[in-house]
mmCIF file of C-alpha atoms in Angstrom:
data_model
loop_
_atom_site.group_PDB
_atom_site.id
_atom_site.type_symbol
_atom_site.label_atom_id
_atom_site.label_comp_id
_atom_site.label_asym_id
_atom_site.label_seq_id
_atom_site.Cartn_x
_atom_site.Cartn_y
_atom_site.Cartn_z
ATOM 1 C CA MET A 1326 77.690 22.264 96.921
ATOM 2 C CA PRO A 1327 77.033 22.887 93.330
ATOM 3 C CA TRP A 1328 74.870 25.862 94.376
ATOM 4 C CA ILE A 1329 77.763 27.537 96.043
ATOM 5 C CA TYR A 1330 79.893 27.264 93.066
ATOM 6 C CA THR A 1331 76.898 28.621 90.925
ATOM 7 C CA ILE A 1332 76.347 31.627 93.167
ATOM 8 C CA VAL A 1333 80.228 32.449 93.394
ATOM 9 C CA GLY A 1334 80.370 32.200 89.917
ATOM 10 C CA LEU A 1335 77.397 34.507 89.428
ATOM 11 C CA LEU A 1336 78.760 37.088 91.866
ATOM 12 C CA ILE A 1337 82.209 37.139 90.167
ATOM 13 C CA GLY A 1338 80.425 37.646 86.586
ATOM 14 C CA CYS A 1339 78.504 40.531 87.948
ATOM 15 C CA VAL A 1340 81.473 42.261 89.567
ATOM 16 C CA VAL A 1341 83.542 41.740 86.288
ATOM 17 C CA GLY A 1342 80.562 42.848 84.142
ATOM 18 C CA VAL A 1343 80.159 46.044 86.151
ATOM 19 C CA VAL A 1344 83.918 46.925 85.860
ATOM 20 C CA ILE A 1345 83.958 46.395 82.029
ATOM 21 C CA ALA A 1346 80.606 48.362 81.676
ATOM 22 C CA ARG A 1347 82.172 51.095 83.559
ATOM 23 C CA LEU A 1348 85.599 51.371 81.968
ATOM 24 C CA THR A 1349 83.981 51.042 78.444
ATOM 25 C CA THR A 1350 81.197 53.818 78.736
ATOM 26 C CA PRO A 1351 81.849 57.219 77.632
ATOM 27 C CA GLN A 1352 79.741 58.788 80.451
ATOM 28 C CA TYR A 1353 82.477 57.358 83.020
ATOM 29 C CA LYS A 1354 85.268 59.059 81.131
ATOM 30 C CA ASN A 1355 83.164 62.465 80.902
ATOM 31 C CA GLN A 1356 82.302 62.205 84.538
ATOM 32 C CA LYS A 1357 86.099 61.881 85.409
ATOM 33 C CA SER A 1358 86.985 64.896 83.008
ATOM 34 C CA LEU A 1359 84.224 67.113 84.490
ATOM 35 C CA GLN A 1360 85.570 66.297 88.087
ATOM 36 C CA LYS A 1361 89.076 67.199 86.876
ATOM 37 C CA ASP A 1362 87.600 70.463 85.375
ATOM 38 C CA LEU A 1363 85.710 71.082 88.532
ATOM 39 C CA ASP A 1364 88.975 70.631 90.914
ATOM 40 C CA SER A 1365 91.015 73.048 88.600
ATOM 41 C CA ALA A 1366 88.098 75.443 88.940
ATOM 42 C CA LYS A 1367 87.842 75.218 92.667
ATOM 43 C CA PHE A 1368 91.553 75.682 92.964
ATOM 44 C CA ALA A 1369 91.638 78.768 90.662
ATOM 45 C CA LEU A 1370 88.834 80.111 92.583
ATOM 46 C CA GLU A 1371 90.640 79.882 95.900
ATOM 47 C CA GLN A 1372 93.642 81.341 94.422
ATOM 48 C CA GLN A 1373 91.862 84.305 93.147
ATOM 49 C CA ARG A 1374 90.318 84.606 96.510
ATOM 50 C CA GLN A 1375 93.625 84.691 98.383
ATOM 51 C CA GLU A 1376 94.815 87.183 95.793
ATOM 52 C CA LEU A 1377 91.758 89.473 96.509
ATOM 53 C CA MET A 1378 92.427 89.110 100.364
ATOM 54 C CA ASP A 1379 96.110 90.155 99.968
ATOM 55 C CA HIS A 1380 95.015 93.179 97.757
ATOM 56 C CA PHE A 1381 92.491 94.325 100.385
ATOM 57 C CA ALA A 1382 95.166 93.901 103.112
ATOM 58 C CA GLN A 1383 97.664 95.992 101.189
ATOM 59 C CA THR A 1384 95.092 98.617 100.412
ATOM 60 C CA ALA A 1385 94.070 98.982 103.980
ATOM 61 C CA GLU A 1386 97.788 99.539 104.731
ATOM 62 C CA MET A 1387 98.333 101.994 102.259
ATOM 63 C CA LEU A 1388 95.178 103.837 103.484
ATOM 64 C CA ASP A 1389 96.477 103.799 106.913
ATOM 65 C CA ILE A 1390 99.743 105.451 105.771
ATOM 66 C CA ILE A 1391 97.864 108.094 103.642
ATOM 67 C CA GLY A 1392 95.583 109.049 106.637
ATOM 68 C CA LYS A 1393 98.702 109.544 108.984
ATOM 69 C CA ASP A 1394 100.497 111.597 106.436
ATOM 70 C CA TYR A 1395 97.366 113.664 105.987
ATOM 71 C CA THR A 1396 97.507 114.290 109.546
ATOM 72 C CA LYS A 1397 100.974 115.346 109.545
ATOM 73 C CA LEU A 1398 100.493 117.728 106.523
ATOM 74 C CA TYR A 1399 97.328 119.174 108.323
ATOM 75 C CA GLN A 1400 99.438 119.751 111.531
ATOM 76 C CA HIS A 1401 102.394 121.111 109.591
ATOM 77 C CA LEU A 1402 100.039 123.657 107.916
ATOM 78 C CA ALA A 1403 98.382 124.645 111.036
ATOM 79 C CA LYS A 1404 101.682 125.213 112.635
ATOM 80 C CA THR A 1405 103.332 127.175 109.925
ATOM 81 C CA SER A 1406 99.987 129.446 109.151
ATOM 82 C CA SER A 1407 100.177 130.848 112.671
ATOM 83 C CA GLU A 1408 103.709 131.401 112.438
ATOM 84 C CA LEU A 1409 104.138 132.809 108.926
ATOM 85 C CA VAL A 1410 100.915 134.933 109.609
ATOM 86 C CA PRO A 1411 100.884 135.905 112.975
ATOM 87 C CA ASN A 1412 98.428 138.797 112.869
ATOM 88 C CA LEU A 1413 95.455 136.609 111.292
ATOM 89 C CA PRO A 1414 92.293 136.668 113.292
ATOM 90 C CA GLU A 1415 91.266 133.319 114.567
ATOM 91 C CA GLN A 1416 87.872 133.481 112.634
ATOM 92 C CA ASP A 1417 90.010 133.857 109.393
ATOM 93 C CA ASN A 1418 92.478 131.129 110.058
ATOM 94 C CA PRO A 1419 90.803 127.735 108.892
ATOM 95 C CA PHE A 1420 93.100 125.441 110.919
ATOM 96 C CA ILE A 1421 92.375 126.897 114.589
ATOM 97 C CA LYS A 1422 88.999 125.301 114.496
ATOM 98 C CA THR A 1423 90.126 121.556 114.057
ATOM 99 C CA ILE A 1424 93.816 121.723 115.306
ATOM 100 C CA VAL A 1425 92.739 120.654 118.674
ATOM 101 C CA LYS A 1426 91.297 117.427 116.956
ATOM 102 C CA HIS A 1427 94.277 116.780 114.992
ATOM 103 C CA LYS A 1428 97.007 117.352 117.738
ATOM 104 C CA GLU A 1429 99.155 114.464 118.869
ATOM 105 C CA PRO A 1430 99.111 113.847 122.474
ATOM 106 C CA ASP A 1431 102.714 114.152 124.165
ATOM 107 C CA THR A 1432 103.644 110.816 125.330
ATOM 108 C CA GLU A 1433 105.985 111.931 128.114
ATOM 109 C CA SER A 1434 103.162 114.238 129.800
ATOM 110 C CA GLN A 1435 100.871 111.152 129.446
ATOM 111 C CA ASN A 1436 103.395 108.966 131.109
ATOM 112 C CA ALA A 1437 103.849 111.345 133.912
ATOM 113 C CA GLN A 1438 100.121 111.843 134.517
ATOM 114 C CA ASN A 1439 99.489 107.987 134.530
ATOM 115 C CA GLN A 1440 102.213 107.688 137.158
ATOM 116 C CA ASN A 1441 100.205 109.783 139.481
ATOM 117 C CA PHE A 1442 96.872 108.160 139.213
ATOM 118 C CA PRO A 1443 95.927 104.621 139.622
ATOM 119 C CA PRO A 1444 94.819 102.523 136.352
ATOM 120 C CA LYS A 1445 91.350 103.375 135.086
ATOM 121 C CA ASP A 1446 89.876 100.025 135.819
ATOM 122 C CA TYR A 1447 90.479 100.524 139.623
ATOM 123 C CA ALA A 1448 87.759 101.866 141.679
ATOM 124 C CA LEU A 1449 88.104 103.519 144.989
ATOM 125 C CA GLY A 1450 85.196 102.208 147.118
ATOM 126 C CA ALA A 1451 81.790 101.384 145.694
ATOM 127 C CA SER A 1452 81.347 102.579 142.155
ATOM 128 C CA GLY A 1453 77.699 102.350 142.381
ATOM 129 C CA MET A 1454 77.142 100.142 139.321
ATOM 130 C CA LEU A 1455 74.473 97.923 141.068
ATOM 131 C CA ARG A 1456 72.448 100.702 142.724
ATOM 132 C CA ASP A 1457 69.436 101.852 141.078
ATOM 133 C CA GLU A 1458 70.442 105.499 140.916
ATOM 134 C CA GLU A 1459 70.215 107.398 137.632
ATOM 135 C CA LYS A 1460 73.653 108.333 136.149
ATOM 136 C CA PRO A 1461 73.789 111.808 134.419
ATOM 137 C CA ILE A 1462 73.765 111.718 130.780
ATOM 138 C CA ILE A 1463 76.721 113.768 129.246
ATOM 139 C CA HIS A 1464 76.068 114.712 125.554
ATOM 140 C CA SER A 1465 79.227 115.073 123.177
ATOM 141 C CA LYS A 1466 78.397 118.442 122.041
ATOM 142 C CA ASP A 1467 78.483 119.702 125.757
ATOM 143 C CA ILE A 1468 81.930 118.535 125.974
ATOM 144 C CA VAL A 1469 83.169 119.937 122.806
ATOM 145 C CA ASN A 1470 81.552 123.250 123.597
ATOM 146 C CA ALA A 1471 83.421 123.178 127.078
ATOM 147 C CA GLN A 1472 86.810 122.354 125.292
ATOM 148 C CA VAL A 1473 86.365 125.011 122.766
ATOM 149 C CA SER A 1474 85.511 127.671 125.346
#
């Protein structure tokens, strides 16, 4: 029985000694202050990252607005150039070449066209996707040349 008291007393003494040593050493206080500084730096970094993401989102929105305004301006210039100078040859009009690219589609005519045709993902009969036939390759410059002509 005296051994048990000795072992329990030794364990309690070790625990009390470790606690006193931790509280009185300057490294423990230094470690706490470093941890506090680290936490504040992490918070500041996360806050700055969030501000940066907000900045990029706002910039993207502004660029989108600028692009839409530029398209409207270009369409206005193309329309008024043909109205104000009606006798200008096509090769001298800088807007004729790209006016087709920048035209906004007419939503009413698109809705009327879509009502007459099935959806694009609807296939009449076999589409031939699983056959070993070679499909014709259509190059974009062929389509552009066909539209310009």
